Amino acid sequence: MVIHFVNDCSYSRSTCAEFLQLSHELFKTTPASYPVCLLPGDVFDPAFLSISAPSDDVSPAPSIDLTSLKSLNPLHGRISAINASKFFHLFNEEKQLHVAKALAGLLSAQPGSVICGYQVGTLEQGMVNTIIRGSKHQLFTHSPKTWSSLWDGEVFEKGSVKVETELVEIPLRVEQFFMMKWSVVRL
């Protein structure tokens, strides 16, 4: 099972239903041939996504009817891939840790299960000023070193995951600006 996180508070259940219908038309699938669920919610609301310790249970879990989900909590320990691109840098350091712990609780204990993303990064952890959609923002960013130590040792038990990071310089900016590709893989 795969989860993709987006930051758009304008999503509603009706908007999600419209996206699903359009995707089935575009890809010539049906809900039966390709079951998928778009679930809007607040990652900081424990009723939607609570923090749970990373699972160490690798046994198969019974299937869940995705259409009945009202929150992500029934999926703790069941997700094999999570994409959180352009997501973490929208939050301060404390909230980034909260989201990391919440996502870690969703991830399956199966070796190879992965959380990945792409976000603003820096050579040294700290605040970065940037323009997003025409507005100035100050973002808390991690360096590859601090991002790796966050996941391997703080969120997950040290040595239980492999963290890979790569800073990519974005040449379109006047000042030096980086995006960081990253993955956290269960061993």
GROMACS .gro file of N, CA, C and O in nm, residues 40-145:
model
  424
   40PRO      N    1  -0.862   1.320   0.268
   40PRO     CA    2  -0.814   1.448   0.320
   40PRO      C    3  -0.810   1.446   0.472
   40PRO      O    4  -0.894   1.383   0.537
   41GLY      N    5  -0.710   1.513   0.529
   41GLY     CA    6  -0.701   1.520   0.675
   41GLY      C    7  -0.584   1.602   0.720
   41GLY      O    8  -0.499   1.644   0.641
   42ASP      N    9  -0.577   1.626   0.849
   42ASP     CA   10  -0.474   1.706   0.913
   42ASP      C   11  -0.374   1.613   0.981
   42ASP      O   12  -0.411   1.543   1.077
   43VAL      N   13  -0.249   1.611   0.934
   43VAL     CA   14  -0.149   1.520   0.991
   43VAL      C   15  -0.117   1.551   1.137
   43VAL      O   16  -0.055   1.470   1.204
   44PHE      N   17  -0.157   1.668   1.186
   44PHE     CA   18  -0.132   1.703   1.326
   44PHE      C   19  -0.252   1.671   1.416
   44PHE      O   20  -0.245   1.691   1.537
   45ASP      N   21  -0.359   1.622   1.360
   45ASP     CA   22  -0.478   1.583   1.437
   45ASP      C   23  -0.466   1.435   1.472
   45ASP      O   24  -0.471   1.350   1.383
   46PRO      N   25  -0.449   1.402   1.600
   46PRO     CA   26  -0.432   1.260   1.638
   46PRO      C   27  -0.551   1.172   1.600
   46PRO      O   28  -0.536   1.051   1.586
   47ALA      N   29  -0.669   1.232   1.582
   47ALA     CA   30  -0.784   1.154   1.537
   47ALA      C   31  -0.766   1.109   1.391
   47ALA      O   32  -0.821   1.008   1.350
   48PHE      N   33  -0.685   1.184   1.315
   48PHE     CA   34  -0.657   1.148   1.177
   48PHE      C   35  -0.530   1.066   1.165
   48PHE      O   36  -0.525   0.967   1.093
   49LEU      N   37  -0.423   1.108   1.234
   49LEU     CA   38  -0.295   1.037   1.230
   49LEU      C   39  -0.224   1.055   1.364
   49LEU      O   40  -0.167   1.160   1.391
   50SER      N   41  -0.231   0.952   1.445
   50SER     CA   42  -0.164   0.958   1.575
   50SER      C   43  -0.022   0.904   1.563
   50SER      O   44   0.010   0.830   1.470
   51ILE      N   45   0.061   0.944   1.657
   51ILE     CA   46   0.198   0.891   1.661
   51ILE      C   47   0.193   0.753   1.724
   51ILE      O   48   0.134   0.733   1.829
   52SER      N   49   0.255   0.660   1.655
   52SER     CA   50   0.263   0.522   1.700
   52SER      C   51   0.407   0.476   1.680
   52SER      O   52   0.470   0.512   1.580
   53ALA      N   53   0.460   0.399   1.772
   53ALA     CA   54   0.596   0.348   1.758
   53ALA      C   55   0.608   0.268   1.629
   53ALA      O   56   0.513   0.198   1.591
   54PRO      N   57   0.722   0.279   1.560
   54PRO     CA   58   0.740   0.197   1.439
   54PRO      C   59   0.719   0.049   1.470
   54PRO      O   60   0.766  -0.001   1.573
   55SER      N   61   0.648  -0.017   1.384
   55SER     CA   62   0.617  -0.158   1.402
   55SER      C   63   0.740  -0.245   1.380
   55SER      O   64   0.826  -0.213   1.298
   56ASP      N   65   0.747  -0.356   1.452
   56ASP     CA   66   0.851  -0.456   1.424
   56ASP      C   67   0.786  -0.588   1.383
   56ASP      O   68   0.852  -0.689   1.369
   57ASP      N   69   0.654  -0.586   1.361
   57ASP     CA   70   0.578  -0.705   1.322
   57ASP      C   71   0.578  -0.718   1.170
   57ASP      O   72   0.522  -0.634   1.100
   58VAL      N   73   0.642  -0.824   1.119
   58VAL     CA   74   0.650  -0.845   0.974
   58VAL      C   75   0.544  -0.943   0.924
   58VAL      O   76   0.540  -0.973   0.806
   59SER      N   77   0.456  -0.990   1.012
   59SER     CA   78   0.353  -1.085   0.968
   59SER      C   79   0.249  -1.012   0.884
   59SER      O   80   0.223  -0.893   0.903
   60PRO      N   81   0.188  -1.084   0.789
   60PRO     CA   82   0.087  -1.021   0.703
   60PRO      C   83  -0.033  -0.974   0.786
   60PRO      O   84  -0.076  -1.042   0.878
   61ALA      N   85  -0.085  -0.859   0.750
   61ALA     CA   86  -0.203  -0.806   0.820
   61ALA      C   87  -0.326  -0.830   0.734
   61ALA      O   88  -0.318  -0.832   0.612
   62PRO      N   89  -0.439  -0.848   0.799
   62PRO     CA   90  -0.562  -0.864   0.720
   62PRO      C   91  -0.590  -0.738   0.637
   62PRO      O   92  -0.551  -0.628   0.675
   63SER      N   93  -0.657  -0.757   0.524
   63SER     CA   94  -0.684  -0.642   0.437
   63SER      C   95  -0.785  -0.549   0.501
   63SER      O   96  -0.862  -0.588   0.588
   64ILE      N   97  -0.780  -0.423   0.456
   64ILE     CA   98  -0.869  -0.320   0.507
   64ILE      C   99  -0.948  -0.265   0.389
   64ILE      O  100  -0.892  -0.244   0.281
   65ASP      N  101  -1.076  -0.239   0.410
   65ASP     CA  102  -1.158  -0.174   0.310
   65ASP      C  103  -1.123  -0.026   0.310
   65ASP      O  104  -1.161   0.048   0.400
   66LEU      N  105  -1.045   0.016   0.210
   66LEU     CA  106  -0.998   0.154   0.204
   66LEU      C  107  -1.111   0.255   0.192
   66LEU      O  108  -1.100   0.368   0.240
   67THR      N  109  -1.221   0.216   0.131
   67THR     CA  110  -1.331   0.310   0.114
   67THR      C  111  -1.398   0.345   0.247
   67THR      O  112  -1.468   0.446   0.255
   68SER      N  113  -1.375   0.265   0.349
   68SER     CA  114  -1.438   0.292   0.479
   68SER      C  115  -1.349   0.376   0.571
   68SER      O  116  -1.392   0.414   0.680
   69LEU      N  117  -1.226   0.406   0.527
   69LEU     CA  118  -1.134   0.480   0.613
   69LEU      C  119  -1.181   0.623   0.639
   69LEU      O  120  -1.223   0.693   0.548
   70LYS      N  121  -1.172   0.663   0.764
   70LYS     CA  122  -1.200   0.801   0.804
   70LYS      C  123  -1.071   0.867   0.853
   70LYS      O  124  -1.066   0.988   0.870
   71SER      N  125  -0.969   0.786   0.882
   71SER     CA  126  -0.840   0.835   0.928
   71SER      C  127  -0.733   0.739   0.880
   71SER      O  128  -0.763   0.631   0.829
   72LEU      N  129  -0.606   0.776   0.902
   72LEU     CA  130  -0.495   0.688   0.866
   72LEU      C  131  -0.457   0.593   0.979
   72LEU      O  132  -0.378   0.502   0.958
   73ASN      N  133  -0.512   0.612   1.096
   73ASN     CA  134  -0.472   0.533   1.212
   73ASN      C  135  -0.488   0.382   1.194
   73ASN      O  136  -0.402   0.307   1.242
   74PRO      N  137  -0.591   0.331   1.125
   74PRO     CA  138  -0.598   0.186   1.105
   74PRO      C  139  -0.485   0.130   1.018
   74PRO      O  140  -0.468   0.009   1.008
   75LEU      N  141  -0.407   0.219   0.955
   75LEU     CA  142  -0.299   0.175   0.867
   75LEU      C  143  -0.163   0.166   0.935
   75LEU      O  144  -0.063   0.136   0.870
   76HIS      N  145  -0.158   0.189   1.067
   76HIS     CA  146  -0.029   0.180   1.138
   76HIS      C  147   0.038   0.047   1.109
   76HIS      O  148  -0.023  -0.059   1.122
   77GLY      N  149   0.165   0.054   1.068
   77GLY     CA  150   0.245  -0.066   1.042
   77GLY      C  151   0.210  -0.138   0.913
   77GLY      O  152   0.259  -0.249   0.891
   78ARG      N  153   0.131  -0.079   0.825
   78ARG     CA  154   0.084  -0.150   0.705
   78ARG      C  155   0.131  -0.090   0.573
   78ARG      O  156   0.107  -0.148   0.468
   79ILE      N  157   0.193   0.026   0.573
   79ILE     CA  158   0.223   0.096   0.448
   79ILE      C  159   0.364   0.060   0.401
   79ILE      O  160   0.460   0.069   0.476
   80SER      N  161   0.376   0.024   0.274
   80SER     CA  162   0.506  -0.015   0.220
   80SER      C  163   0.582   0.100   0.155
   80SER      O  164   0.703   0.094   0.142
   81ALA      N  165   0.510   0.206   0.113
   81ALA     CA  166   0.576   0.321   0.051
   81ALA      C  167   0.499   0.448   0.085
   81ALA      O  168   0.377   0.452   0.069
   82ILE      N  169   0.571   0.549   0.129
   82ILE     CA  170   0.513   0.678   0.161
   82ILE      C  171   0.593   0.785   0.089
   82ILE      O  172   0.715   0.791   0.102
   83ASN      N  173   0.524   0.870   0.012
   83ASN     CA  174   0.588   0.982  -0.058
   83ASN      C  175   0.545   1.110   0.012
   83ASN      O  176   0.427   1.140   0.017
   84ALA      N  177   0.642   1.184   0.063
   84ALA     CA  178   0.614   1.311   0.131
   84ALA      C  179   0.695   1.423   0.064
   84ALA      O  180   0.772   1.493   0.129
   85SER      N  181   0.676   1.439  -0.065
   85SER     CA  182   0.752   1.540  -0.141
   85SER      C  183   0.697   1.680  -0.119
   85SER      O  184   0.575   1.700  -0.115
   86LYS      N  185   0.791   1.775  -0.110
   86LYS     CA  186   0.758   1.917  -0.092
   86LYS      C  187   0.660   1.936   0.024
   86LYS      O  188   0.563   2.009   0.014
   87PHE      N  189   0.689   1.869   0.133
   87PHE     CA  190   0.597   1.863   0.246
   87PHE      C  191   0.662   1.906   0.377
   87PHE      O  192   0.616   1.998   0.443
   88PHE      N  193   0.772   1.841   0.414
   88PHE     CA  194   0.833   1.866   0.545
   88PHE      C  195   0.877   2.011   0.565
   88PHE      O  196   0.859   2.067   0.672
   89HIS      N  197   0.936   2.072   0.463
   89HIS     CA  198   0.990   2.207   0.480
   89HIS      C  199   0.882   2.312   0.506
   89HIS      O  200   0.913   2.426   0.538
   90LEU      N  201   0.756   2.274   0.496
   90LEU     CA  202   0.647   2.368   0.524
   90LEU      C  203   0.625   2.388   0.674
   90LEU      O  204   0.550   2.476   0.715
   91PHE      N  205   0.694   2.306   0.756
   91PHE     CA  206   0.672   2.308   0.900
   91PHE      C  207   0.800   2.345   0.974
   91PHE      O  208   0.910   2.326   0.923
   92ASN      N  209   0.783   2.392   1.098
   92ASN     CA  210   0.899   2.422   1.181
   92ASN      C  211   0.965   2.292   1.227
   92ASN      O  212   0.914   2.182   1.202
   93GLU      N  213   1.078   2.303   1.295
   93GLU     CA  214   1.155   2.185   1.335
   93GLU      C  215   1.073   2.090   1.421
   93GLU      O  216   1.075   1.968   1.400
   94GLU      N  217   1.001   2.143   1.518
   94GLU     CA  218   0.922   2.059   1.608
   94GLU      C  219   0.813   1.982   1.532
   94GLU      O  220   0.793   1.863   1.554
   95LYS      N  221   0.746   2.050   1.441
   95LYS     CA  222   0.639   1.984   1.365
   95LYS      C  223   0.695   1.885   1.264
   95LYS      O  224   0.633   1.783   1.235
   96GLN      N  225   0.816   1.911   1.211
   96GLN     CA  226   0.880   1.814   1.121
   96GLN      C  227   0.907   1.683   1.196
   96GLN      O  228   0.883   1.575   1.143
   97LEU      N  229   0.954   1.694   1.319
   97LEU     CA  230   0.978   1.574   1.400
   97LEU      C  231   0.846   1.501   1.425
   97LEU      O  232   0.840   1.378   1.415
   98HIS      N  233   0.741   1.575   1.457
   98HIS     CA  234   0.610   1.515   1.481
   98HIS      C  235   0.564   1.436   1.358
   98HIS      O  236   0.522   1.321   1.369
   99VAL      N  237   0.572   1.499   1.239
   99VAL     CA  238   0.528   1.432   1.116
   99VAL      C  239   0.615   1.310   1.088
   99VAL      O  240   0.564   1.204   1.050
  100ALA      N  241   0.746   1.321   1.108
  100ALA     CA  242   0.835   1.207   1.085
  100ALA      C  243   0.795   1.089   1.174
  100ALA      O  244   0.788   0.975   1.127
  101LYS      N  245   0.768   1.116   1.301
  101LYS     CA  246   0.727   1.007   1.393
  101LYS      C  247   0.592   0.949   1.351
  101LYS      O  248   0.571   0.827   1.359
  102ALA      N  249   0.501   1.035   1.308
  102ALA     CA  250   0.369   0.987   1.265
  102ALA      C  251   0.381   0.898   1.141
  102ALA      O  252   0.319   0.791   1.134
  103LEU      N  253   0.463   0.939   1.043
  103LEU     CA  254   0.481   0.858   0.923
  103LEU      C  255   0.553   0.728   0.953
  103LEU      O  256   0.520   0.624   0.897
  104ALA      N  257   0.650   0.734   1.043
  104ALA     CA  258   0.723   0.612   1.082
  104ALA      C  259   0.628   0.507   1.139
  104ALA      O  260   0.646   0.388   1.115
  105GLY      N  261   0.528   0.552   1.212
  105GLY     CA  262   0.430   0.458   1.268
  105GLY      C  263   0.344   0.392   1.163
  105GLY      O  264   0.292   0.282   1.184
  106LEU      N  265   0.328   0.454   1.048
  106LEU     CA  266   0.250   0.395   0.939
  106LEU      C  267   0.330   0.291   0.861
  106LEU      O  268   0.273   0.198   0.802
  107LEU      N  269   0.462   0.305   0.858
  107LEU     CA  270   0.546   0.223   0.771
  107LEU      C  271   0.550   0.077   0.817
  107LEU      O  272   0.564   0.046   0.935
  108SER      N  273   0.540  -0.011   0.721
  108SER     CA  274   0.551  -0.155   0.745
  108SER      C  275   0.691  -0.190   0.794
  108SER      O  276   0.789  -0.124   0.758
  109ALA      N  277   0.701  -0.294   0.874
  109ALA     CA  278   0.831  -0.342   0.921
  109ALA      C  279   0.901  -0.427   0.816
  109ALA      O  280   1.017  -0.464   0.835
  110GLN      N  281   0.835  -0.457   0.706
  110GLN     CA  282   0.896  -0.537   0.600
  110GLN      C  283   1.022  -0.468   0.548
  110GLN      O  284   1.019  -0.348   0.517
  111PRO      N  285   1.133  -0.539   0.538
  111PRO     CA  286   1.254  -0.479   0.480
  111PRO      C  287   1.223  -0.424   0.341
  111PRO      O  288   1.151  -0.486   0.263
  112GLY      N  289   1.275  -0.305   0.313
  112GLY     CA  290   1.251  -0.240   0.185
  112GLY      C  291   1.137  -0.140   0.188
  112GLY      O  292   1.122  -0.062   0.094
  113SER      N  293   1.056  -0.141   0.292
  113SER     CA  294   0.950  -0.039   0.303
  113SER      C  295   1.018   0.096   0.312
  113SER      O  296   1.122   0.111   0.375
  114VAL      N  297   0.958   0.198   0.247
  114VAL     CA  298   1.030   0.323   0.226
  114VAL      C  299   0.941   0.445   0.250
  114VAL      O  300   0.823   0.444   0.217
  115ILE      N  301   1.002   0.547   0.307
  115ILE     CA  302   0.945   0.682   0.311
  115ILE      C  303   1.042   0.766   0.228
  115ILE      O  304   1.163   0.760   0.250
  116CYS      N  305   0.991   0.842   0.133
  116CYS     CA  306   1.079   0.922   0.049
  116CYS      C  307   1.020   1.060   0.027
  116CYS      O  308   0.902   1.084   0.055
  117GLY      N  309   1.104   1.150  -0.022
  117GLY     CA  310   1.055   1.284  -0.048
  117GLY      C  311   1.157   1.371  -0.116
  117GLY      O  312   1.268   1.327  -0.151
  118TYR      N  313   1.118   1.494  -0.132
  118TYR     CA  314   1.196   1.596  -0.200
  118TYR      C  315   1.156   1.727  -0.135
  118TYR      O  316   1.037   1.760  -0.131
  119GLN      N  317   1.250   1.798  -0.079
  119GLN     CA  318   1.216   1.918  -0.004
  119GLN      C  319   1.332   2.016  -0.005
  119GLN      O  320   1.443   1.981  -0.044
  120VAL      N  321   1.306   2.138   0.040
  120VAL     CA  322   1.412   2.237   0.053
  120VAL      C  323   1.515   2.183   0.153
  120VAL      O  324   1.479   2.129   0.257
  121GLY      N  325   1.642   2.192   0.118
  121GLY     CA  326   1.750   2.147   0.205
  121GLY      C  327   1.860   2.251   0.208
  121GLY      O  328   1.858   2.348   0.131
  122THR      N  329   1.957   2.231   0.295
  122THR     CA  330   2.069   2.324   0.308
  122THR      C  331   2.196   2.250   0.342
  122THR      O  332   2.192   2.134   0.384
  123LEU      N  333   2.309   2.319   0.325
  123LEU     CA  334   2.437   2.260   0.364
  123LEU      C  335   2.446   2.250   0.516
  123LEU      O  336   2.505   2.157   0.570
  124GLU      N  337   2.388   2.346   0.587
  124GLU     CA  338   2.384   2.348   0.733
  124GLU      C  339   2.239   2.370   0.776
  124GLU      O  340   2.172   2.459   0.725
  125GLN      N  341   2.191   2.290   0.871
  125GLN     CA  342   2.055   2.304   0.923
  125GLN      C  343   2.026   2.448   0.964
  125GLN      O  344   2.110   2.515   1.020
  126GLY      N  345   1.906   2.496   0.933
  126GLY     CA  346   1.870   2.631   0.975
  126GLY      C  347   1.756   2.688   0.894
  126GLY      O  348   1.689   2.618   0.819
  127MET      N  349   1.736   2.818   0.910
  127MET     CA  350   1.627   2.888   0.843
  127MET      C  351   1.672   2.937   0.705
  127MET      O  352   1.785   2.980   0.689
  128VAL      N  353   1.581   2.929   0.609
  128VAL     CA  354   1.605   2.975   0.473
  128VAL      C  355   1.490   3.066   0.433
  128VAL      O  356   1.373   3.035   0.460
  129ASN      N  357   1.522   3.177   0.372
  129ASN     CA  358   1.419   3.267   0.317
  129ASN      C  359   1.398   3.230   0.171
  129ASN      O  360   1.493   3.214   0.096
  130THR      N  361   1.271   3.216   0.132
  130THR     CA  362   1.240   3.180  -0.006
  130THR      C  363   1.107   3.241  -0.047
  130THR      O  364   1.031   3.288   0.037
  131ILE      N  365   1.080   3.236  -0.176
  131ILE     CA  366   0.952   3.285  -0.228
  131ILE      C  367   0.875   3.165  -0.282
  131ILE      O  368   0.925   3.089  -0.364
  132ILE      N  369   0.754   3.146  -0.230
  132ILE     CA  370   0.666   3.039  -0.273
  132ILE      C  371   0.538   3.103  -0.324
  132ILE      O  372   0.470   3.174  -0.250
  133ARG      N  373   0.508   3.075  -0.451
  133ARG     CA  374   0.388   3.131  -0.515
  133ARG      C  375   0.378   3.282  -0.495
  133ARG      O  376   0.272   3.335  -0.463
  134GLY      N  377   0.491   3.350  -0.508
  134GLY     CA  378   0.492   3.495  -0.501
  134GLY      C  379   0.500   3.555  -0.362
  134GLY      O  380   0.509   3.676  -0.347
  135SER      N  381   0.497   3.473  -0.258
  135SER     CA  382   0.503   3.523  -0.120
  135SER      C  383   0.633   3.481  -0.054
  135SER      O  384   0.680   3.369  -0.074
  136LYS      N  385   0.689   3.571   0.028
  136LYS     CA  386   0.812   3.539   0.101
  136LYS      C  387   0.779   3.451   0.221
  136LYS      O  388   0.681   3.474   0.292
  137HIS      N  389   0.863   3.349   0.240
  137HIS     CA  390   0.846   3.256   0.352
  137HIS      C  391   0.982   3.227   0.413
  137HIS      O  392   1.084   3.226   0.345
  138GLN      N  393   0.981   3.199   0.543
  138GLN     CA  394   1.101   3.154   0.611
  138GLN      C  395   1.077   3.008   0.647
  138GLN      O  396   0.978   2.975   0.714
  139LEU      N  397   1.166   2.921   0.600
  139LEU     CA  398   1.149   2.777   0.618
  139LEU      C  399   1.260   2.720   0.704
  139LEU      O  400   1.377   2.757   0.687
  140PHE      N  401   1.226   2.624   0.791
  140PHE     CA  402   1.328   2.550   0.863
  140PHE      C  403   1.373   2.435   0.774
  140PHE      O  404   1.290   2.357   0.727
  141THR      N  405   1.503   2.426   0.750
  141THR     CA  406   1.555   2.321   0.662
  141THR      C  407   1.662   2.238   0.731
  141THR      O  408   1.732   2.285   0.820
  142HIS      N  409   1.671   2.115   0.687
  142HIS     CA  410   1.773   2.023   0.737
  142HIS      C  411   1.886   2.011   0.637
  142HIS      O  412   1.866   2.029   0.516
  143SER      N  413   2.002   1.976   0.687
  143SER     CA  414   2.114   1.936   0.602
  143SER      C  415   2.103   1.784   0.584
  143SER      O  416   2.030   1.718   0.659
  144PRO      N  417   2.173   1.726   0.489
  144PRO     CA  418   2.172   1.581   0.476
  144PRO      C  419   2.211   1.511   0.607
  144PRO      O  420   2.150   1.410   0.645
  145LYS      N  421   2.308   1.567   0.678
  145LYS     CA  422   2.354   1.506   0.804
  145LYS      C  423   2.244   1.509   0.911
  145LYS      O  424   2.216   1.409   0.976
   0.00000   0.00000   0.00000
